[in-house]
mmCIF file of C-alpha atoms in Angstrom:
data_model
loop_
_atom_site.group_PDB
_atom_site.id
_atom_site.type_symbol
_atom_site.label_atom_id
_atom_site.label_comp_id
_atom_site.label_asym_id
_atom_site.label_seq_id
_atom_site.Cartn_x
_atom_site.Cartn_y
_atom_site.Cartn_z
ATOM 1 C CA MET A 156 -154.441 -115.477 -33.078
ATOM 2 C CA ASP A 157 -153.139 -118.724 -31.658
ATOM 3 C CA LYS A 158 -149.752 -118.914 -30.402
ATOM 4 C CA HIS A 159 -148.989 -121.457 -33.400
ATOM 5 C CA THR A 160 -150.292 -119.085 -36.069
ATOM 6 C CA PHE A 161 -148.432 -116.336 -34.567
ATOM 7 C CA ILE A 162 -144.760 -118.123 -34.660
ATOM 8 C CA LEU A 163 -145.485 -118.742 -38.348
ATOM 9 C CA LEU A 164 -146.351 -115.111 -39.309
ATOM 10 C CA ALA A 165 -143.686 -114.212 -37.386
ATOM 11 C CA ASP A 166 -141.056 -116.229 -39.389
ATOM 12 C CA ARG A 167 -143.138 -114.612 -42.667
ATOM 13 C CA TYR A 168 -142.568 -111.239 -41.060
ATOM 14 C CA ARG A 169 -138.724 -111.698 -40.200
ATOM 15 C CA ASP A 170 -137.770 -113.093 -43.643
ATOM 16 C CA GLY A 171 -139.707 -110.363 -45.374
ATOM 17 C CA SER A 172 -142.619 -112.774 -47.245
ATOM 18 C CA ALA A 173 -145.409 -111.470 -45.300
ATOM 19 C CA SER A 174 -147.991 -109.362 -46.548
ATOM 20 C CA ASP A 175 -149.070 -105.965 -45.539
ATOM 21 C CA ALA A 176 -152.197 -107.217 -43.867
ATOM 22 C CA GLU A 177 -150.126 -109.930 -42.108
ATOM 23 C CA LYS A 178 -147.758 -107.211 -40.881
ATOM 24 C CA ARG A 179 -150.430 -105.540 -39.136
ATOM 25 C CA LEU A 180 -151.745 -108.449 -37.480
ATOM 26 C CA VAL A 181 -148.479 -109.687 -36.238
ATOM 27 C CA ASP A 182 -147.945 -106.213 -34.962
ATOM 28 C CA ALA A 183 -150.971 -105.860 -33.465
ATOM 29 C CA TYR A 184 -150.091 -109.178 -31.543
ATOM 30 C CA CYS A 185 -147.026 -108.280 -30.791
ATOM 31 C CA GLU A 186 -148.549 -104.864 -28.951
ATOM 32 C CA ARG A 187 -150.472 -106.991 -27.034
ATOM 33 C CA LEU A 188 -148.183 -109.510 -26.095
ATOM 34 C CA GLU A 189 -145.651 -106.669 -24.923
ATOM 35 C CA GLN A 190 -148.482 -105.724 -22.384
ATOM 36 C CA GLN A 191 -148.737 -109.265 -20.534
ATOM 37 C CA PRO A 192 -145.752 -110.492 -17.942
ATOM 38 C CA ARG A 193 -142.941 -112.167 -19.033
ATOM 39 C CA GLU A 194 -144.017 -115.200 -16.725
ATOM 40 C CA GLU A 195 -147.342 -115.763 -18.774
ATOM 41 C CA LEU A 196 -145.630 -116.172 -22.196
ATOM 42 C CA SER A 197 -144.938 -119.523 -23.517
ATOM 43 C CA PRO A 198 -141.201 -119.983 -24.272
ATOM 44 C CA GLU A 199 -142.126 -119.785 -28.064
ATOM 45 C CA GLU A 200 -143.914 -116.718 -27.830
ATOM 46 C CA ALA A 201 -141.269 -114.875 -25.820
ATOM 47 C CA SER A 202 -138.470 -115.854 -27.882
ATOM 48 C CA SER A 203 -140.669 -114.879 -31.070
ATOM 49 C CA LEU A 204 -141.481 -111.478 -29.478
ATOM 50 C CA GLU A 205 -137.804 -110.861 -29.154
ATOM 51 C CA MET A 206 -136.819 -111.737 -32.429
ATOM 52 C CA LEU A 207 -139.521 -109.477 -34.088
ATOM 53 C CA MET A 208 -138.656 -106.802 -31.873
ATOM 54 C CA TYR A 209 -134.970 -106.920 -33.129
ATOM 55 C CA ALA A 210 -136.479 -107.035 -36.608
ATOM 56 C CA ARG A 211 -138.634 -104.260 -36.304
ATOM 57 C CA ILE A 212 -136.069 -102.222 -34.750
ATOM 58 C CA MET A 213 -133.441 -103.290 -37.517
ATOM 59 C CA ARG A 214 -136.324 -102.143 -40.031
ATOM 60 C CA SER A 215 -136.994 -98.829 -38.457
ATOM 61 C CA ILE A 216 -132.942 -98.105 -38.256
ATOM 62 C CA HIS A 217 -132.766 -98.763 -42.478
ATOM 63 C CA GLN A 218 -135.646 -96.746 -42.992
ATOM 64 C CA LYS A 219 -133.954 -93.738 -44.762
ATOM 65 C CA SER A 220 -137.258 -91.473 -42.969
ATOM 66 C CA ALA A 221 -136.373 -92.480 -39.926
ATOM 67 C CA PRO A 222 -134.846 -89.338 -38.246
ATOM 68 C CA ARG A 223 -131.456 -89.355 -37.797
ATOM 69 C CA ARG A 224 -131.390 -88.399 -34.050
ATOM 70 C CA LEU A 225 -133.245 -91.888 -33.325
ATOM 71 C CA TYR A 226 -130.555 -93.797 -34.998
ATOM 72 C CA TRP A 227 -128.515 -94.659 -31.729
ATOM 73 C CA TRP A 228 -131.594 -94.967 -29.779
ATOM 74 C CA TYR A 229 -132.911 -98.009 -32.175
ATOM 75 C CA ALA A 230 -129.326 -99.204 -32.039
ATOM 76 C CA ALA A 231 -128.967 -99.274 -28.731
ATOM 77 C CA ALA A 232 -132.157 -101.300 -28.131
ATOM 78 C CA ALA A 233 -131.735 -103.761 -30.730
ATOM 79 C CA ALA A 234 -128.431 -104.684 -28.785
ATOM 80 C CA VAL A 235 -130.516 -105.062 -25.487
ATOM 81 C CA VAL A 236 -133.078 -107.679 -27.662
ATOM 82 C CA LEU A 237 -129.998 -109.093 -29.381
ATOM 83 C CA ALA A 238 -128.780 -110.249 -26.105
ATOM 84 C CA ALA A 239 -131.542 -111.544 -24.715
ATOM 85 C CA GLY A 240 -132.744 -113.265 -28.059
ATOM 86 C CA ALA A 241 -130.142 -114.577 -29.567
ATOM 87 C CA ALA A 242 -129.414 -117.615 -28.676
ATOM 88 C CA PHE A 243 -132.973 -119.062 -29.293
ATOM 89 C CA PHE A 244 -132.820 -117.593 -32.915
ATOM 90 C CA LEU A 245 -129.706 -119.074 -33.931
ATOM 91 C CA LEU A 246 -130.206 -122.527 -32.290
ATOM 92 C CA ARG A 247 -133.452 -123.228 -33.085
ATOM 93 C CA PRO A 248 -133.773 -124.954 -36.730
ATOM 94 C CA SER A 249 -135.574 -123.288 -39.656
ATOM 95 C CA ALA A 250 -136.275 -123.918 -43.442
ATOM 96 C CA VAL A 251 -133.999 -121.909 -45.824
ATOM 97 C CA PRO A 252 -135.641 -119.918 -47.958
ATOM 98 C CA ALA A 253 -134.838 -119.946 -51.751
ATOM 99 C CA GLY A 254 -132.764 -116.651 -51.660
ATOM 100 C CA HIS A 255 -130.428 -117.865 -49.091
ATOM 101 C CA LEU A 256 -129.164 -120.023 -51.148
ATOM 102 C CA ALA A 257 -126.366 -117.853 -51.813
ATOM 103 C CA ARG A 258 -125.764 -117.685 -47.992
ATOM 104 C CA GLU A 259 -125.432 -121.286 -47.986
ATOM 105 C CA GLU A 260 -122.670 -121.215 -50.747
ATOM 106 C CA ARG A 261 -121.165 -118.753 -48.554
ATOM 107 C CA PHE A 262 -120.809 -120.997 -45.153
ATOM 108 C CA LYS A 263 -120.659 -124.155 -46.663
ATOM 109 C CA ASN A 264 -117.204 -124.570 -44.884
ATOM 110 C CA ASP A 265 -118.310 -124.116 -41.311
ATOM 111 C CA LEU A 266 -116.206 -124.164 -38.605
ATOM 112 C CA ASP A 267 -116.997 -125.508 -35.018
ATOM 113 C CA PRO A 268 -116.644 -123.648 -31.997
ATOM 114 C CA GLY A 269 -113.832 -124.324 -29.749
ATOM 115 C CA VAL A 270 -114.063 -126.972 -26.640
ATOM 116 C CA ASP A 271 -112.256 -127.453 -23.638
ATOM 117 C CA LYS A 272 -108.726 -128.991 -24.210
ATOM 118 C CA ALA A 273 -105.162 -127.967 -23.647
ATOM 119 C CA THR A 274 -101.667 -129.879 -23.561
ATOM 120 C CA LEU A 275 -99.483 -129.878 -20.344
ATOM 121 C CA THR A 276 -95.673 -129.401 -20.739
ATOM 122 C CA LEU A 277 -93.899 -131.291 -17.877
ATOM 123 C CA ALA A 278 -90.394 -130.235 -15.969
ATOM 124 C CA ASP A 279 -88.680 -133.039 -18.390
ATOM 125 C CA GLY A 280 -90.173 -131.739 -21.523
ATOM 126 C CA SER A 281 -93.239 -134.210 -22.039
ATOM 127 C CA VAL A 282 -96.410 -133.198 -22.740
ATOM 128 C CA ILE A 283 -99.891 -134.392 -21.868
ATOM 129 C CA ALA A 284 -102.755 -133.740 -24.259
ATOM 130 C CA LEU A 285 -105.975 -132.898 -21.742
ATOM 131 C CA GLY A 286 -109.248 -133.022 -22.866
ATOM 132 C CA ASN A 287 -113.112 -133.448 -21.496
ATOM 133 C CA GLU A 288 -112.208 -136.919 -20.434
ATOM 134 C CA SER A 289 -111.385 -137.394 -16.572
ATOM 135 C CA HIS A 290 -108.513 -138.879 -14.754
ATOM 136 C CA GLU A 291 -106.855 -140.057 -11.681
ATOM 137 C CA THR A 292 -103.708 -138.560 -11.209
ATOM 138 C CA ILE A 293 -101.479 -138.212 -14.647
ATOM 139 C CA ALA A 294 -98.358 -137.056 -12.842
ATOM 140 C CA ARG A 295 -96.163 -136.453 -10.248
ATOM 141 C CA GLN A 296 -94.110 -133.318 -10.339
ATOM 142 C CA GLY A 297 -91.550 -131.461 -7.868
ATOM 143 C CA GLY A 298 -93.784 -132.215 -4.578
ATOM 144 C CA ALA A 299 -97.209 -132.617 -6.305
ATOM 145 C CA ALA A 300 -99.873 -134.562 -7.715
ATOM 146 C CA VAL A 301 -101.617 -133.867 -10.934
ATOM 147 C CA LEU A 302 -104.632 -134.899 -11.637
ATOM 148 C CA GLN A 303 -107.510 -134.029 -13.913
ATOM 149 C CA THR A 304 -110.620 -134.116 -12.272
ATOM 150 C CA ALA A 305 -114.401 -135.231 -13.739
ATOM 151 C CA ALA A 306 -115.489 -131.541 -14.053
ATOM 152 C CA GLY A 307 -112.593 -131.026 -16.489
ATOM 153 C CA VAL A 308 -110.002 -129.367 -14.312
ATOM 154 C CA LEU A 309 -106.447 -129.657 -14.071
ATOM 155 C CA GLU A 310 -105.431 -129.703 -10.449
ATOM 156 C CA TYR A 311 -102.168 -129.736 -8.343
ATOM 157 C CA GLN A 312 -102.244 -131.218 -4.864
ATOM 158 C CA SER A 313 -99.250 -130.460 -2.605
ATOM 159 C CA PHE A 314 -97.804 -133.482 -0.776
ATOM 160 C CA GLY A 315 -94.377 -133.048 0.366
ATOM 161 C CA ALA A 316 -91.816 -130.375 0.276
ATOM 162 C CA THR A 317 -89.685 -129.721 -2.613
ATOM 163 C CA GLU A 318 -85.645 -128.357 -2.768
ATOM 164 C CA LYS A 319 -86.120 -126.325 -5.901
ATOM 165 C CA PRO A 320 -89.060 -125.148 -8.072
ATOM 166 C CA VAL A 321 -90.207 -127.257 -10.820
ATOM 167 C CA TYR A 322 -92.150 -125.682 -13.525
ATOM 168 C CA ASN A 323 -95.078 -126.893 -15.685
ATOM 169 C CA THR A 324 -97.115 -124.860 -18.619
ATOM 170 C CA LEU A 325 -100.632 -125.240 -19.409
ATOM 171 C CA SER A 326 -100.914 -124.357 -23.153
ATOM 172 C CA THR A 327 -104.187 -123.803 -25.100
ATOM 173 C CA PRO A 328 -104.350 -123.990 -29.090
ATOM 174 C CA ALA A 329 -106.529 -121.669 -31.249
ATOM 175 C CA GLY A 330 -110.202 -123.259 -30.585
ATOM 176 C CA GLY A 331 -109.553 -124.617 -26.887
ATOM 177 C CA GLN A 332 -109.623 -123.453 -23.286
ATOM 178 C CA PHE A 333 -109.090 -124.927 -20.164
ATOM 179 C CA ARG A 334 -109.270 -124.455 -16.176
ATOM 180 C CA LEU A 335 -106.708 -125.012 -13.925
ATOM 181 C CA THR A 336 -106.617 -125.056 -9.793
ATOM 182 C CA LEU A 337 -103.085 -124.081 -8.731
ATOM 183 C CA PRO A 338 -101.027 -125.750 -5.715
ATOM 184 C CA ASP A 339 -102.349 -122.849 -3.307
ATOM 185 C CA GLY A 340 -105.955 -123.075 -4.267
ATOM 186 C CA SER A 341 -106.215 -120.346 -6.678
ATOM 187 C CA LYS A 342 -108.478 -120.409 -9.950
ATOM 188 C CA VAL A 343 -107.535 -120.058 -13.626
ATOM 189 C CA TRP A 344 -109.483 -119.764 -16.591
ATOM 190 C CA LEU A 345 -107.145 -120.081 -19.493
ATOM 191 C CA ASN A 346 -108.776 -118.669 -22.536
ATOM 192 C CA ALA A 347 -107.749 -119.834 -26.376
ATOM 193 C CA GLY A 348 -104.576 -119.209 -27.811
ATOM 194 C CA SER A 349 -102.852 -119.168 -24.341
ATOM 195 C CA SER A 350 -100.258 -120.456 -21.671
ATOM 196 C CA LEU A 351 -99.538 -120.488 -18.171
ATOM 197 C CA ARG A 352 -96.199 -121.524 -16.492
ATOM 198 C CA PHE A 353 -96.149 -122.128 -13.063
ATOM 199 C CA PRO A 354 -94.215 -124.056 -10.621
ATOM 200 C CA THR A 355 -95.842 -127.005 -9.217
ATOM 201 C CA VAL A 356 -95.756 -125.959 -5.199
ATOM 202 C CA PHE A 357 -95.198 -122.375 -4.249
ATOM 203 C CA THR A 358 -92.245 -121.822 -2.173
ATOM 204 C CA GLY A 359 -90.206 -118.659 -0.815
ATOM 205 C CA LEU A 360 -91.896 -115.197 -0.282
ATOM 206 C CA GLU A 361 -94.201 -114.977 -3.232
ATOM 207 C CA ARG A 362 -96.422 -116.895 -6.062
ATOM 208 C CA MET A 363 -95.341 -116.016 -9.473
ATOM 209 C CA VAL A 364 -96.766 -117.182 -12.684
ATOM 210 C CA GLU A 365 -96.298 -116.372 -16.630
ATOM 211 C CA LEU A 366 -98.996 -115.310 -18.884
ATOM 212 C CA LYS A 367 -99.230 -115.575 -22.294
ATOM 213 C CA GLY A 368 -102.820 -114.778 -24.008
ATOM 214 C CA GLU A 369 -105.774 -114.261 -21.692
ATOM 215 C CA ALA A 370 -106.739 -115.335 -18.478
ATOM 216 C CA TYR A 371 -109.233 -114.897 -15.789
ATOM 217 C CA LEU A 372 -107.799 -115.540 -12.087
ATOM 218 C CA GLU A 373 -109.486 -116.071 -8.735
ATOM 219 C CA VAL A 374 -106.686 -115.801 -6.416
ATOM 220 C CA SER A 375 -106.654 -117.441 -2.750
ATOM 221 C CA LYS A 376 -105.387 -114.990 -0.168
ATOM 222 C CA ASP A 377 -102.434 -115.173 1.227
ATOM 223 C CA ALA A 378 -101.050 -112.215 2.789
ATOM 224 C CA ALA A 379 -97.549 -113.480 3.606
ATOM 225 C CA ARG A 380 -96.936 -114.386 -0.292
ATOM 226 C CA PRO A 381 -98.046 -112.100 -2.832
ATOM 227 C CA PHE A 382 -99.303 -113.434 -6.045
ATOM 228 C CA ARG A 383 -97.446 -111.863 -9.267
ATOM 229 C CA VAL A 384 -98.636 -112.364 -12.878
ATOM 230 C CA ILE A 385 -95.651 -111.631 -15.137
ATOM 231 C CA ALA A 386 -97.487 -110.827 -18.686
ATOM 232 C CA LYS A 387 -94.774 -109.716 -21.558
ATOM 233 C CA GLY A 388 -92.690 -107.943 -19.346
ATOM 234 C CA MET A 389 -95.728 -106.514 -17.302
ATOM 235 C CA THR A 390 -96.262 -107.416 -13.662
ATOM 236 C CA VAL A 391 -99.818 -108.006 -11.571
ATOM 237 C CA ASP A 392 -99.162 -107.793 -7.780
ATOM 238 C CA VAL A 393 -101.990 -109.163 -5.794
ATOM 239 C CA LEU A 394 -102.793 -110.654 -2.210
ATOM 240 C CA GLY A 395 -106.345 -112.124 -3.079
ATOM 241 C CA THR A 396 -108.510 -111.035 -5.595
ATOM 242 C CA HIS A 397 -110.349 -111.657 -8.522
ATOM 243 C CA PHE A 398 -109.100 -109.955 -12.146
ATOM 244 C CA ASN A 399 -108.833 -110.659 -15.896
ATOM 245 C CA ILE A 400 -105.493 -109.997 -18.154
ATOM 246 C CA ASN A 401 -105.757 -109.890 -21.857
ATOM 247 C CA ALA A 402 -102.009 -110.496 -22.771
ATOM 248 C CA TYR A 403 -102.104 -111.442 -26.660
ATOM 249 C CA ASP A 404 -99.464 -110.495 -29.089
ATOM 250 C CA ASN A 405 -101.926 -109.302 -31.618
ATOM 251 C CA GLU A 406 -103.792 -106.770 -29.463
ATOM 252 C CA PRO A 407 -102.956 -103.279 -29.015
ATOM 253 C CA SER A 408 -102.848 -103.481 -25.418
ATOM 254 C CA ILE A 409 -102.339 -105.345 -22.662
ATOM 255 C CA ARG A 410 -105.280 -105.039 -20.349
ATOM 256 C CA THR A 411 -105.787 -106.032 -16.774
ATOM 257 C CA THR A 412 -109.296 -105.409 -15.361
ATOM 258 C CA LEU A 413 -110.047 -106.028 -11.751
ATOM 259 C CA LEU A 414 -113.511 -107.372 -10.566
ATOM 260 C CA GLU A 415 -112.685 -107.656 -6.724
ATOM 261 C CA GLY A 416 -109.818 -106.959 -4.361
ATOM 262 C CA ALA A 417 -107.020 -104.961 -5.369
ATOM 263 C CA VAL A 418 -103.889 -104.929 -7.477
ATOM 264 C CA ARG A 419 -100.897 -103.043 -8.676
ATOM 265 C CA VAL A 420 -99.935 -102.815 -12.244
ATOM 266 C CA GLY A 421 -96.289 -102.211 -12.855
ATOM 267 C CA LYS A 422 -93.937 -101.745 -15.950
ATOM 268 C CA ASP A 423 -90.385 -100.066 -16.418
ATOM 269 C CA GLY A 424 -90.692 -98.149 -13.223
ATOM 270 C CA GLN A 425 -94.416 -97.149 -13.701
ATOM 271 C CA SER A 426 -97.295 -98.626 -11.208
ATOM 272 C CA ARG A 427 -100.996 -97.771 -11.030
ATOM 273 C CA ILE A 428 -102.935 -99.490 -8.058
ATOM 274 C CA LEU A 429 -106.490 -100.720 -9.349
ATOM 275 C CA ALA A 430 -109.576 -100.673 -7.609
ATOM 276 C CA PRO A 431 -112.676 -102.906 -8.466
ATOM 277 C CA GLY A 432 -114.161 -101.639 -12.243
ATOM 278 C CA ASP A 433 -110.707 -100.297 -13.004
ATOM 279 C CA GLN A 434 -108.990 -101.535 -16.129
ATOM 280 C CA SER A 435 -105.265 -100.647 -17.042
ATOM 281 C CA SER A 436 -104.034 -100.721 -20.524
ATOM 282 C CA LEU A 437 -100.281 -100.887 -20.920
ATOM 283 C CA MET A 438 -99.902 -98.902 -24.575
ATOM 284 C CA PRO A 439 -97.690 -99.877 -27.330
ATOM 285 C CA ASP A 440 -95.710 -96.294 -25.915
ATOM 286 C CA GLY A 441 -95.337 -98.251 -22.481
ATOM 287 C CA GLN A 442 -97.680 -95.866 -20.832
ATOM 288 C CA ILE A 443 -100.077 -97.485 -18.431
ATOM 289 C CA ARG A 444 -103.765 -95.802 -18.780
ATOM 290 C CA VAL A 445 -106.377 -96.460 -16.272
ATOM 291 C CA ALA A 446 -110.080 -96.441 -16.905
ATOM 292 C CA SER A 447 -112.834 -96.810 -14.364
ATOM 293 C CA GLY A 448 -116.483 -98.136 -14.916
ATOM 294 C CA VAL A 449 -115.936 -100.863 -16.748
ATOM 295 C CA ASP A 450 -118.377 -103.492 -18.191
ATOM 296 C CA MET A 451 -117.375 -106.500 -16.371
ATOM 297 C CA GLY A 452 -119.707 -108.483 -17.942
ATOM 298 C CA ALA A 453 -117.932 -107.811 -21.176
ATOM 299 C CA VAL A 454 -114.451 -108.520 -20.127
ATOM 300 C CA THR A 455 -115.338 -111.982 -18.810
ATOM 301 C CA ALA A 456 -118.066 -113.288 -20.820
ATOM 302 C CA TRP A 457 -115.471 -115.571 -22.608
ATOM 303 C CA LYS A 458 -115.474 -117.511 -19.497
ATOM 304 C CA ASP A 459 -118.944 -118.040 -19.123
ATOM 305 C CA GLY A 460 -119.569 -119.160 -22.702
ATOM 306 C CA LYS A 461 -120.502 -115.924 -24.401
ATOM 307 C CA PHE A 462 -119.102 -113.479 -26.688
ATOM 308 C CA SER A 463 -120.035 -109.783 -25.555
ATOM 309 C CA PHE A 464 -119.246 -106.971 -27.553
ATOM 310 C CA HIS A 465 -120.065 -103.507 -26.266
ATOM 311 C CA GLU A 466 -118.793 -100.732 -29.326
ATOM 312 C CA ALA A 467 -116.162 -103.525 -30.365
ATOM 313 C CA PRO A 468 -114.707 -102.424 -33.620
ATOM 314 C CA ILE A 469 -114.992 -105.179 -36.689
ATOM 315 C CA THR A 470 -111.102 -106.161 -36.075
ATOM 316 C CA GLU A 471 -111.777 -106.615 -32.498
ATOM 317 C CA VAL A 472 -114.778 -108.920 -33.017
ATOM 318 C CA MET A 473 -112.897 -110.874 -35.272
ATOM 319 C CA ARG A 474 -109.771 -111.048 -33.529
ATOM 320 C CA GLN A 475 -111.647 -112.919 -30.720
ATOM 321 C CA VAL A 476 -113.526 -115.401 -33.598
ATOM 322 C CA GLU A 477 -109.658 -115.748 -34.748
ATOM 323 C CA ARG A 478 -109.019 -117.370 -31.919
ATOM 324 C CA TRP A 479 -112.022 -119.451 -30.678
ATOM 325 C CA TYR A 480 -112.479 -121.084 -33.970
ATOM 326 C CA GLY A 481 -109.262 -121.401 -35.125
ATOM 327 C CA ALA A 482 -110.095 -119.304 -38.152
ATOM 328 C CA GLU A 483 -107.287 -117.084 -40.460
ATOM 329 C CA VAL A 484 -109.358 -113.682 -41.022
ATOM 330 C CA VAL A 485 -108.947 -111.677 -44.518
ATOM 331 C CA TYR A 486 -110.352 -108.428 -45.030
ATOM 332 C CA GLU A 487 -111.380 -107.563 -48.485
ATOM 333 C CA GLY A 488 -112.431 -103.763 -48.728
ATOM 334 C CA GLU A 489 -112.357 -101.202 -45.520
ATOM 335 C CA VAL A 490 -115.040 -102.055 -42.794
ATOM 336 C CA THR A 491 -115.304 -99.648 -39.728
ATOM 337 C CA HIS A 492 -118.247 -101.167 -38.049
ATOM 338 C CA HIS A 493 -118.844 -101.099 -34.397
ATOM 339 C CA PHE A 494 -121.075 -104.099 -32.891
ATOM 340 C CA VAL A 495 -123.132 -104.243 -29.554
ATOM 341 C CA GLY A 496 -124.475 -107.168 -28.093
ATOM 342 C CA THR A 497 -124.148 -110.593 -26.627
ATOM 343 C CA LEU A 498 -123.922 -114.332 -27.947
ATOM 344 C CA PRO A 499 -123.134 -117.728 -26.918
ATOM 345 C CA ARG A 500 -119.619 -119.306 -27.853
ATOM 346 C CA ASN A 501 -120.805 -122.849 -28.273
ATOM 347 C CA LEU A 502 -122.331 -122.443 -31.759
ATOM 348 C CA PRO A 503 -120.753 -122.922 -35.552
ATOM 349 C CA VAL A 504 -118.853 -119.891 -36.578
ATOM 350 C CA SER A 505 -121.683 -119.464 -40.113
ATOM 351 C CA ARG A 506 -124.070 -118.645 -36.741
ATOM 352 C CA LEU A 507 -122.551 -115.888 -35.276
ATOM 353 C CA LEU A 508 -121.474 -114.635 -38.932
ATOM 354 C CA GLU A 509 -125.422 -114.600 -39.277
ATOM 355 C CA MET A 510 -126.184 -112.439 -36.688
ATOM 356 C CA LEU A 511 -123.417 -109.547 -37.453
ATOM 357 C CA GLU A 512 -124.836 -109.793 -41.156
ATOM 358 C CA MET A 513 -128.071 -108.914 -40.080
ATOM 359 C CA THR A 514 -126.795 -105.476 -39.159
ATOM 360 C CA GLY A 515 -126.674 -104.837 -42.832
ATOM 361 C CA ARG A 516 -123.209 -103.154 -42.647
ATOM 362 C CA VAL A 517 -120.758 -106.710 -43.603
ATOM 363 C CA LYS A 518 -120.647 -110.037 -45.304
ATOM 364 C CA PHE A 519 -118.904 -113.108 -44.557
ATOM 365 C CA MET A 520 -117.591 -116.118 -46.554
ATOM 366 C CA ILE A 521 -116.005 -119.319 -45.386
ATOM 367 C CA GLU A 522 -113.127 -120.710 -47.632
ATOM 368 C CA GLY A 523 -111.785 -123.841 -45.749
ATOM 369 C CA ASN A 524 -110.319 -122.020 -42.207
ATOM 370 C CA LYS A 525 -110.479 -118.484 -43.999
ATOM 371 C CA ILE A 526 -113.207 -116.158 -43.026
ATOM 372 C CA ILE A 527 -113.185 -113.685 -45.536
ATOM 373 C CA VAL A 528 -115.106 -109.963 -44.549
ATOM 374 C CA LYS A 529 -116.439 -107.722 -46.909
ATOM 375 C CA PRO A 530 -118.258 -104.410 -46.347
#
């Protein structure tokens, strides 16, 4: 079988229109491709093989005759294939089978993914809109020049002393994200629906910022001036480290995840020191809990342009969708399923929902800015 015939039959296999003979032919060809080194496959063959593996695994999951004890093995394998092949499957154009017209109707009001955009509120209350375009100096604030670079990063460059701190606030809307370089060289990635308040020049014996929402920080080392993040009354103290803080109002806890270095998390007299791989959670009852061996890739996937779900309940998945697509999510009926996999964030929301629907456990509809979730 040549590769063009294989890709054609692969599409028929996945959409259920292949005959039994064609399915056997595709299975046999897949088994032969699976024995070849990955570098010997064409990009089309590799991508089709990955998605066929996913389709075959999901078919096995849904076969009532499949032993129950194999279910989680299949689900885990499907997650690996989903992570590897989802980008190709979601991005490539394809004809819409007649049986999918109802799906096209449900997703006719599609929503675009978020982009790099934010607003900067200056000390005098004036607001500057920020986007992908580059600027030279856009403001001067309390001993610092404020620039937006060609890479779309907001930068503060100190040029002199200031008598008292002057504060600015960087805010991202739902459907927006932005990067910031603080006056000490520390780097901040600000997720959608978040804000960071900070001085334009760090003075005194500490460097302090206030966060709402989610941010990933790479803090410049300065043993003489510890760095402190205030998030909803919780403090995170660092000397120089890489960490992520998720402090959205609609999340069940404030999560601080440490990738490198060391931080101390504190609230109301409690204090816990985190090591790399640890994640603290400030619970609604005020207690701080610490978990070790957390999946760092899943925590920071958002800053690398990905969604990453690791046994994530549908409610957690859809909170991320709400923030990134600026959507309102409504549930009709009880949906309790969990999801595993990695998907790119630069896709229309319909593509993400389509992949979640492939599990056969949930259905979606888009009405204007509203996403309806059904069992």
